[in-house]
Structures are given as C-alpha cells and as structure tokens.
Short mmCIF file of N, CA and C in Angstrom, two decimals:
data_model
loop_
_atom_site.label_atom_id
_atom_site.label_comp_id
_atom_site.label_asym_id
_atom_site.label_seq_id
_atom_site.Cartn_x
_atom_site.Cartn_y
_atom_site.Cartn_z
N UNK A 2 -53.51 23.76 -123.02
CA UNK A 2 -54.63 24.58 -122.59
C UNK A 2 -54.56 24.83 -121.08
N UNK A 3 -54.03 23.91 -120.32
CA UNK A 3 -54.00 24.04 -118.86
C UNK A 3 -53.20 25.25 -118.42
N UNK A 4 -51.99 25.41 -118.96
CA UNK A 4 -51.15 26.53 -118.57
C UNK A 4 -51.76 27.86 -119.04
N UNK A 5 -52.27 27.88 -120.25
CA UNK A 5 -52.91 29.09 -120.78
C UNK A 5 -54.11 29.48 -119.95
N UNK A 6 -54.89 28.49 -119.58
CA UNK A 6 -56.06 28.76 -118.75
C UNK A 6 -55.64 29.32 -117.40
N UNK A 7 -54.57 28.76 -116.83
CA UNK A 7 -54.07 29.22 -115.54
C UNK A 7 -53.62 30.68 -115.63
N UNK A 8 -52.94 31.04 -116.70
CA UNK A 8 -52.48 32.42 -116.88
C UNK A 8 -53.68 33.36 -117.00
N UNK A 9 -54.64 32.97 -117.81
CA UNK A 9 -55.83 33.80 -117.99
C UNK A 9 -56.61 33.90 -116.68
N UNK A 10 -56.74 32.80 -115.98
CA UNK A 10 -57.47 32.80 -114.71
C UNK A 10 -56.80 33.74 -113.70
N UNK A 11 -55.48 33.70 -113.65
CA UNK A 11 -54.76 34.61 -112.73
C UNK A 11 -54.99 36.06 -113.13
N UNK A 12 -54.92 36.33 -114.41
CA UNK A 12 -55.13 37.69 -114.89
C UNK A 12 -56.55 38.15 -114.58
N UNK A 13 -57.51 37.28 -114.77
CA UNK A 13 -58.90 37.61 -114.48
C UNK A 13 -59.07 37.86 -112.99
N UNK A 14 -58.45 37.04 -112.17
CA UNK A 14 -58.54 37.22 -110.71
C UNK A 14 -57.92 38.57 -110.32
N UNK A 15 -56.79 38.90 -110.92
CA UNK A 15 -56.12 40.17 -110.61
C UNK A 15 -57.00 41.35 -111.04
N UNK A 16 -57.57 41.24 -112.21
CA UNK A 16 -58.43 42.31 -112.69
C UNK A 16 -59.71 42.41 -111.86
N UNK A 17 -60.22 41.28 -111.42
CA UNK A 17 -61.41 41.30 -110.55
C UNK A 17 -61.09 42.00 -109.23
N UNK A 18 -59.90 41.74 -108.68
CA UNK A 18 -59.49 42.42 -107.46
C UNK A 18 -59.38 43.93 -107.70
N UNK A 19 -58.79 44.30 -108.84
CA UNK A 19 -58.67 45.72 -109.18
C UNK A 19 -60.04 46.35 -109.35
N UNK A 20 -60.95 45.60 -109.95
CA UNK A 20 -62.30 46.10 -110.14
C UNK A 20 -62.97 46.33 -108.79
N UNK A 21 -62.79 45.41 -107.87
CA UNK A 21 -63.37 45.56 -106.53
C UNK A 21 -62.81 46.80 -105.84
N UNK A 22 -61.50 47.00 -105.95
CA UNK A 22 -60.87 48.16 -105.34
C UNK A 22 -61.38 49.44 -106.01
N UNK A 23 -61.45 49.43 -107.33
CA UNK A 23 -61.94 50.60 -108.05
C UNK A 23 -63.40 50.88 -107.70
N UNK A 24 -64.19 49.83 -107.54
CA UNK A 24 -65.59 50.00 -107.17
C UNK A 24 -65.69 50.65 -105.79
N UNK A 25 -64.87 50.20 -104.86
CA UNK A 25 -64.87 50.82 -103.53
C UNK A 25 -64.43 52.27 -103.61
N UNK A 26 -63.43 52.55 -104.46
CA UNK A 26 -63.00 53.93 -104.65
C UNK A 26 -64.15 54.78 -105.20
N UNK A 27 -64.88 54.24 -106.14
CA UNK A 27 -65.99 54.97 -106.74
C UNK A 27 -67.08 55.22 -105.71
N UNK A 28 -67.38 54.22 -104.88
CA UNK A 28 -68.38 54.41 -103.82
C UNK A 28 -67.95 55.52 -102.87
N UNK A 29 -66.67 55.53 -102.53
CA UNK A 29 -66.13 56.56 -101.64
C UNK A 29 -66.26 57.94 -102.30
N UNK A 30 -65.99 58.03 -103.58
CA UNK A 30 -66.09 59.29 -104.28
C UNK A 30 -67.53 59.82 -104.30
N UNK A 31 -68.48 58.94 -104.47
CA UNK A 31 -69.88 59.35 -104.49
C UNK A 31 -70.28 59.91 -103.13
N UNK A 32 -69.85 59.25 -102.05
CA UNK A 32 -70.14 59.75 -100.71
C UNK A 32 -69.52 61.13 -100.50
N UNK A 33 -68.29 61.29 -100.95
CA UNK A 33 -67.62 62.58 -100.80
C UNK A 33 -68.32 63.67 -101.61
N UNK A 34 -68.86 63.29 -102.76
CA UNK A 34 -69.57 64.26 -103.58
C UNK A 34 -70.80 64.78 -102.85
N UNK A 35 -71.55 63.87 -102.19
CA UNK A 35 -72.75 64.28 -101.47
C UNK A 35 -72.39 65.24 -100.34
N UNK A 36 -71.30 64.97 -99.64
CA UNK A 36 -70.86 65.85 -98.57
C UNK A 36 -70.41 67.20 -99.13
N UNK A 37 -69.76 67.16 -100.29
CA UNK A 37 -69.26 68.39 -100.89
C UNK A 37 -70.39 69.30 -101.32
N UNK A 38 -71.47 68.73 -101.85
CA UNK A 38 -72.63 69.54 -102.26
C UNK A 38 -73.22 70.21 -101.04
N UNK A 39 -73.33 69.48 -99.93
CA UNK A 39 -73.89 70.05 -98.71
C UNK A 39 -72.97 71.13 -98.13
N UNK A 40 -71.69 70.99 -98.27
CA UNK A 40 -70.74 71.95 -97.72
C UNK A 40 -70.71 73.24 -98.53
N UNK A 41 -71.00 73.21 -99.81
CA UNK A 41 -71.08 74.43 -100.60
C UNK A 41 -70.04 74.55 -101.68
N UNK A 42 -69.90 75.75 -102.18
CA UNK A 42 -69.11 76.04 -103.36
C UNK A 42 -67.62 75.74 -103.16
N UNK A 43 -67.07 75.99 -102.01
CA UNK A 43 -65.63 75.84 -101.79
C UNK A 43 -65.17 74.39 -101.92
N UNK A 44 -66.03 73.43 -101.60
CA UNK A 44 -65.66 72.02 -101.69
C UNK A 44 -65.81 71.46 -103.10
N UNK A 45 -66.48 72.17 -103.99
CA UNK A 45 -66.78 71.64 -105.32
C UNK A 45 -65.52 71.44 -106.17
N UNK A 46 -64.55 72.34 -106.07
CA UNK A 46 -63.32 72.19 -106.86
C UNK A 46 -62.58 70.92 -106.47
N UNK A 47 -62.45 70.66 -105.19
CA UNK A 47 -61.76 69.47 -104.72
C UNK A 47 -62.49 68.20 -105.17
N UNK A 48 -63.78 68.23 -105.10
CA UNK A 48 -64.57 67.06 -105.50
C UNK A 48 -64.43 66.78 -106.99
N UNK A 49 -64.40 67.84 -107.80
CA UNK A 49 -64.25 67.64 -109.25
C UNK A 49 -62.94 66.93 -109.57
N UNK A 50 -61.88 67.28 -108.87
CA UNK A 50 -60.60 66.61 -109.08
C UNK A 50 -60.71 65.13 -108.74
N UNK A 51 -61.38 64.81 -107.64
CA UNK A 51 -61.53 63.41 -107.24
C UNK A 51 -62.38 62.64 -108.24
N UNK A 52 -63.42 63.29 -108.77
CA UNK A 52 -64.26 62.62 -109.77
C UNK A 52 -63.45 62.33 -111.03
N UNK A 53 -62.65 63.29 -111.45
CA UNK A 53 -61.81 63.07 -112.64
C UNK A 53 -60.84 61.91 -112.40
N UNK A 54 -60.28 61.83 -111.20
CA UNK A 54 -59.39 60.73 -110.87
C UNK A 54 -60.12 59.40 -110.94
N UNK A 55 -61.34 59.37 -110.42
CA UNK A 55 -62.15 58.15 -110.49
C UNK A 55 -62.45 57.76 -111.92
N UNK A 56 -62.76 58.74 -112.76
CA UNK A 56 -63.04 58.46 -114.17
C UNK A 56 -61.79 57.91 -114.85
N UNK A 57 -60.63 58.47 -114.53
CA UNK A 57 -59.38 57.98 -115.11
C UNK A 57 -59.11 56.54 -114.68
N UNK A 58 -59.38 56.23 -113.41
CA UNK A 58 -59.18 54.85 -112.95
C UNK A 58 -60.10 53.89 -113.69
N UNK A 59 -61.36 54.29 -113.84
CA UNK A 59 -62.32 53.43 -114.55
C UNK A 59 -61.89 53.26 -116.00
N UNK A 60 -61.41 54.32 -116.61
CA UNK A 60 -60.96 54.24 -118.00
C UNK A 60 -59.75 53.31 -118.12
N UNK A 61 -58.83 53.40 -117.18
CA UNK A 61 -57.66 52.52 -117.18
C UNK A 61 -58.05 51.06 -117.04
N UNK A 62 -58.97 50.78 -116.14
CA UNK A 62 -59.44 49.40 -115.95
C UNK A 62 -60.16 48.92 -117.20
N UNK A 63 -60.91 49.80 -117.83
CA UNK A 63 -61.61 49.44 -119.07
C UNK A 63 -60.61 49.05 -120.16
N UNK A 64 -59.53 49.78 -120.27
CA UNK A 64 -58.49 49.45 -121.25
C UNK A 64 -57.85 48.10 -120.92
N UNK A 65 -57.61 47.84 -119.65
CA UNK A 65 -57.04 46.55 -119.25
C UNK A 65 -58.00 45.42 -119.59
N UNK A 66 -59.28 45.63 -119.36
CA UNK A 66 -60.26 44.60 -119.71
C UNK A 66 -60.24 44.34 -121.22
N UNK A 67 -60.14 45.39 -122.00
CA UNK A 67 -60.11 45.22 -123.45
C UNK A 67 -58.91 44.40 -123.88
N UNK A 68 -57.77 44.62 -123.27
CA UNK A 68 -56.56 43.86 -123.59
C UNK A 68 -56.76 42.38 -123.25
N UNK A 69 -57.30 42.11 -122.08
CA UNK A 69 -57.54 40.73 -121.68
C UNK A 69 -58.56 40.07 -122.60
N UNK A 70 -59.59 40.81 -122.98
CA UNK A 70 -60.61 40.26 -123.88
C UNK A 70 -59.98 39.85 -125.21
N UNK A 71 -59.08 40.67 -125.72
CA UNK A 71 -58.39 40.32 -126.97
C UNK A 71 -57.61 39.01 -126.83
N UNK A 72 -56.95 38.82 -125.70
CA UNK A 72 -56.17 37.59 -125.48
C UNK A 72 -57.09 36.37 -125.35
N UNK A 73 -58.19 36.53 -124.65
CA UNK A 73 -59.12 35.41 -124.43
C UNK A 73 -59.76 34.98 -125.74
N UNK A 74 -60.04 35.94 -126.63
CA UNK A 74 -60.68 35.61 -127.90
C UNK A 74 -59.79 34.71 -128.76
N UNK A 75 -58.48 34.73 -128.53
CA UNK A 75 -57.57 33.87 -129.28
C UNK A 75 -57.62 32.42 -128.81
N UNK A 76 -58.23 32.13 -127.69
CA UNK A 76 -58.31 30.76 -127.17
C UNK A 76 -59.54 30.06 -127.73
N UNK A 77 -59.71 28.80 -127.37
CA UNK A 77 -60.85 28.03 -127.91
C UNK A 77 -62.17 28.40 -127.25
N UNK A 78 -63.23 27.71 -127.62
CA UNK A 78 -64.59 28.07 -127.21
C UNK A 78 -64.85 27.90 -125.71
N UNK A 79 -63.98 27.21 -124.99
CA UNK A 79 -64.20 27.04 -123.54
C UNK A 79 -64.10 28.37 -122.80
N UNK A 80 -63.50 29.36 -123.41
CA UNK A 80 -63.33 30.65 -122.74
C UNK A 80 -64.41 31.66 -123.13
N UNK A 81 -65.40 31.24 -123.87
CA UNK A 81 -66.46 32.16 -124.29
C UNK A 81 -67.21 32.76 -123.10
N UNK A 82 -67.49 31.96 -122.09
CA UNK A 82 -68.22 32.47 -120.93
C UNK A 82 -67.39 33.53 -120.18
N UNK A 83 -66.09 33.29 -120.07
CA UNK A 83 -65.22 34.27 -119.42
C UNK A 83 -65.25 35.58 -120.21
N UNK A 84 -65.17 35.46 -121.51
CA UNK A 84 -65.18 36.63 -122.38
C UNK A 84 -66.46 37.44 -122.21
N UNK A 85 -67.61 36.79 -122.18
CA UNK A 85 -68.88 37.49 -122.01
C UNK A 85 -68.94 38.23 -120.68
N UNK A 86 -68.44 37.58 -119.63
CA UNK A 86 -68.44 38.22 -118.31
C UNK A 86 -67.58 39.47 -118.28
N UNK A 87 -66.45 39.41 -118.93
CA UNK A 87 -65.55 40.57 -118.94
C UNK A 87 -66.14 41.70 -119.78
N UNK A 88 -66.82 41.37 -120.85
CA UNK A 88 -67.47 42.41 -121.65
C UNK A 88 -68.55 43.11 -120.83
N UNK A 89 -69.27 42.34 -120.04
CA UNK A 89 -70.30 42.94 -119.18
C UNK A 89 -69.67 43.88 -118.16
N UNK A 90 -68.52 43.48 -117.60
CA UNK A 90 -67.85 44.34 -116.63
C UNK A 90 -67.32 45.61 -117.30
N UNK A 91 -66.83 45.47 -118.52
CA UNK A 91 -66.36 46.65 -119.25
C UNK A 91 -67.51 47.61 -119.49
N UNK A 92 -68.64 47.06 -119.87
CA UNK A 92 -69.84 47.89 -120.07
C UNK A 92 -70.24 48.56 -118.76
N UNK A 93 -70.19 47.80 -117.67
CA UNK A 93 -70.51 48.37 -116.36
C UNK A 93 -69.55 49.49 -115.98
N UNK A 94 -68.27 49.30 -116.26
CA UNK A 94 -67.28 50.33 -115.95
C UNK A 94 -67.54 51.59 -116.78
N UNK A 95 -67.93 51.41 -118.02
CA UNK A 95 -68.26 52.55 -118.88
C UNK A 95 -69.48 53.28 -118.34
N UNK A 96 -70.48 52.52 -117.90
CA UNK A 96 -71.68 53.14 -117.33
C UNK A 96 -71.33 53.91 -116.06
N UNK A 97 -70.45 53.35 -115.26
CA UNK A 97 -70.03 54.04 -114.03
C UNK A 97 -69.34 55.35 -114.40
N UNK A 98 -68.46 55.30 -115.41
CA UNK A 98 -67.77 56.51 -115.84
C UNK A 98 -68.77 57.56 -116.33
N UNK A 99 -69.75 57.14 -117.10
CA UNK A 99 -70.77 58.07 -117.59
C UNK A 99 -71.56 58.65 -116.44
N UNK A 100 -71.91 57.81 -115.45
CA UNK A 100 -72.66 58.29 -114.29
C UNK A 100 -71.83 59.27 -113.46
N UNK A 101 -70.53 59.03 -113.36
CA UNK A 101 -69.68 59.96 -112.61
C UNK A 101 -69.62 61.31 -113.31
N UNK A 102 -69.54 61.29 -114.63
CA UNK A 102 -69.55 62.55 -115.38
C UNK A 102 -70.87 63.28 -115.14
N UNK A 103 -71.97 62.52 -115.17
CA UNK A 103 -73.29 63.11 -114.93
C UNK A 103 -73.37 63.68 -113.51
N UNK A 104 -72.84 62.95 -112.54
CA UNK A 104 -72.84 63.44 -111.16
C UNK A 104 -72.01 64.72 -111.04
N UNK A 105 -70.90 64.76 -111.75
CA UNK A 105 -70.06 65.96 -111.74
C UNK A 105 -70.82 67.14 -112.31
N UNK A 106 -71.52 66.92 -113.43
CA UNK A 106 -72.32 67.99 -114.03
C UNK A 106 -73.40 68.46 -113.06
N UNK A 107 -74.06 67.51 -112.41
CA UNK A 107 -75.11 67.86 -111.45
C UNK A 107 -74.55 68.66 -110.27
N UNK A 108 -73.37 68.29 -109.82
CA UNK A 108 -72.78 69.01 -108.70
C UNK A 108 -72.40 70.43 -109.12
N UNK A 109 -71.96 70.60 -110.37
CA UNK A 109 -71.66 71.95 -110.86
C UNK A 109 -72.94 72.78 -110.91
N UNK A 110 -74.02 72.16 -111.35
CA UNK A 110 -75.31 72.87 -111.39
C UNK A 110 -75.74 73.26 -109.98
N UNK A 111 -75.53 72.37 -109.03
CA UNK A 111 -75.87 72.66 -107.63
C UNK A 111 -75.03 73.83 -107.12
N UNK A 112 -73.78 73.88 -107.52
CA UNK A 112 -72.90 74.98 -107.12
C UNK A 112 -73.44 76.30 -107.65
N UNK A 113 -73.85 76.29 -108.91
CA UNK A 113 -74.40 77.51 -109.50
C UNK A 113 -75.68 77.93 -108.78
N UNK A 114 -76.52 76.96 -108.44
CA UNK A 114 -77.76 77.26 -107.73
C UNK A 114 -77.46 77.85 -106.35
N UNK A 115 -76.47 77.29 -105.66
CA UNK A 115 -76.09 77.83 -104.35
C UNK A 115 -75.59 79.27 -104.48
N UNK A 116 -74.83 79.55 -105.53
CA UNK A 116 -74.33 80.91 -105.73
C UNK A 116 -75.49 81.87 -105.98
N UNK A 117 -76.46 81.45 -106.79
CA UNK A 117 -77.63 82.28 -107.04
C UNK A 117 -78.43 82.49 -105.76
N UNK A 118 -78.56 81.44 -104.96
CA UNK A 118 -79.28 81.55 -103.69
C UNK A 118 -78.59 82.55 -102.77
N UNK A 119 -77.27 82.48 -102.69
CA UNK A 119 -76.53 83.41 -101.85
C UNK A 119 -76.72 84.85 -102.33
N UNK A 120 -76.70 85.04 -103.65
CA UNK A 120 -76.88 86.37 -104.21
C UNK A 120 -78.27 86.90 -103.86
N UNK A 121 -79.29 86.05 -104.02
CA UNK A 121 -80.66 86.46 -103.70
C UNK A 121 -80.78 86.78 -102.21
N UNK A 122 -80.14 85.98 -101.36
CA UNK A 122 -80.18 86.23 -99.92
C UNK A 122 -79.54 87.58 -99.59
N UNK A 123 -78.44 87.90 -100.27
CA UNK A 123 -77.77 89.18 -100.03
C UNK A 123 -78.69 90.33 -100.43
N UNK A 124 -79.38 90.19 -101.56
CA UNK A 124 -80.32 91.23 -102.00
C UNK A 124 -81.46 91.38 -100.99
N UNK A 125 -81.97 90.29 -100.49
CA UNK A 125 -83.05 90.34 -99.51
C UNK A 125 -82.57 91.01 -98.22
N UNK A 126 -81.35 90.71 -97.82
CA UNK A 126 -80.81 91.30 -96.60
C UNK A 126 -80.67 92.81 -96.77
N UNK A 127 -80.22 93.25 -97.96
CA UNK A 127 -80.12 94.68 -98.23
C UNK A 127 -81.50 95.34 -98.18
N UNK A 128 -82.50 94.68 -98.76
CA UNK A 128 -83.86 95.22 -98.76
C UNK A 128 -84.39 95.33 -97.33
N UNK A 129 -84.15 94.32 -96.52
CA UNK A 129 -84.61 94.34 -95.13
C UNK A 129 -83.93 95.46 -94.36
N UNK A 130 -82.62 95.62 -94.59
CA UNK A 130 -81.89 96.71 -93.92
C UNK A 130 -82.48 98.06 -94.32
N UNK A 131 -82.80 98.21 -95.61
CA UNK A 131 -83.40 99.46 -96.08
C UNK A 131 -84.76 99.71 -95.45
N UNK A 132 -85.57 98.66 -95.36
CA UNK A 132 -86.89 98.80 -94.76
C UNK A 132 -86.77 99.13 -93.27
N UNK A 133 -85.84 98.48 -92.59
CA UNK A 133 -85.63 98.74 -91.17
C UNK A 133 -85.21 100.19 -90.96
N UNK A 134 -84.36 100.67 -91.83
CA UNK A 134 -83.89 102.04 -91.78
C UNK A 134 -85.05 103.01 -91.98
N UNK A 135 -85.90 102.70 -92.95
CA UNK A 135 -87.06 103.55 -93.24
C UNK A 135 -88.04 103.55 -92.07
N UNK A 136 -88.34 102.39 -91.53
CA UNK A 136 -89.29 102.28 -90.42
C UNK A 136 -88.75 102.98 -89.18
N UNK A 137 -87.45 102.97 -88.99
CA UNK A 137 -86.88 103.60 -87.79
C UNK A 137 -87.04 105.12 -87.81
N UNK A 138 -87.32 105.69 -88.97
CA UNK A 138 -87.52 107.13 -89.07
C UNK A 138 -88.90 107.56 -88.55
N UNK A 139 -89.83 106.66 -88.56
CA UNK A 139 -91.18 106.98 -88.09
C UNK A 139 -91.23 106.91 -86.57
N UNK A 140 -91.95 107.84 -85.99
CA UNK A 140 -92.10 107.84 -84.54
C UNK A 140 -93.58 107.83 -84.23
N UNK A 141 -93.90 107.16 -83.18
CA UNK A 141 -95.30 107.13 -82.75
C UNK A 141 -95.49 108.26 -81.74
N UNK A 142 -96.41 109.11 -82.04
CA UNK A 142 -96.69 110.25 -81.16
C UNK A 142 -97.89 109.88 -80.31
N UNK A 143 -97.69 109.94 -79.02
CA UNK A 143 -98.80 109.63 -78.12
C UNK A 143 -99.54 110.93 -77.80
N UNK A 144 -100.88 110.86 -77.82
CA UNK A 144 -101.62 112.09 -77.56
C UNK A 144 -102.20 112.15 -76.18
#
C-alpha cells in the first residue's frame, strides 16, 4: 500500500498543480473578456478563441481527473476521502467550463448590442445632419 499510495499522492499533487495553473489561466481569461467587451466588437473574435482554449484545458483536466478517480477506486477504503475530493474538483471544473460558455454567450450578446447601438447612433447622426441642413435654410429677417 505504501508504494501505491506514494504514486497516487504524486499524481494527485501533479494534478493539483495543473488545476492551480488552469485556474489562474481561467482567471486571466475572465479579465481579458471584461476588457474585450469594453473595447468593442473587434476584440470579441480574439476573446472567443481564448475562451474556447480555456474550455479545452478544463475539459482535458476533467478527463485526467476521471482517469485518476478510476485508479483510486481500485484501492482500499483509505483512499475514499481522496476520491471524494477529486470528484468535487471535477464537478468544479465542469461548472467553470459551463460558466465560461455562458460568459462567451453573454459577450456575444454584448457584441450584438454594441452593433445595434452603433447603428442607432449612425441613424441619429443622419437625422441631426438633416435637421441642421433644414434649419440652415431659414434666415432671420430683421425689421
């Protein structure tokens, strides 16, 4: 049991380090998404690619967790607590992936709203130009 436990412990430590790195990557992606929404439509394509990359990383880590969980389940009951912790992390990774997809959808909606706002602004500018043109035709006659 000692050697098996050591192997599993090392694997868990490695996966925990990967999870920490992936979590930092995800935090960075969320910050970039907020900046991209503020910057406008041109930044949205780049951000979508980064979100997809983050989702792929989370999915990859989730698969690795599933593999480790399968190995741990073959050991005796002393590893039950480790197994429960890893299942919770897998669930958390899945929730993060779902939230990233939701954030991506929200950013696309924001892009569409910005495009509509720009279109409305252009129409208003045309109307103002027309009104200015019309008003400039009138002259005040002093008596």
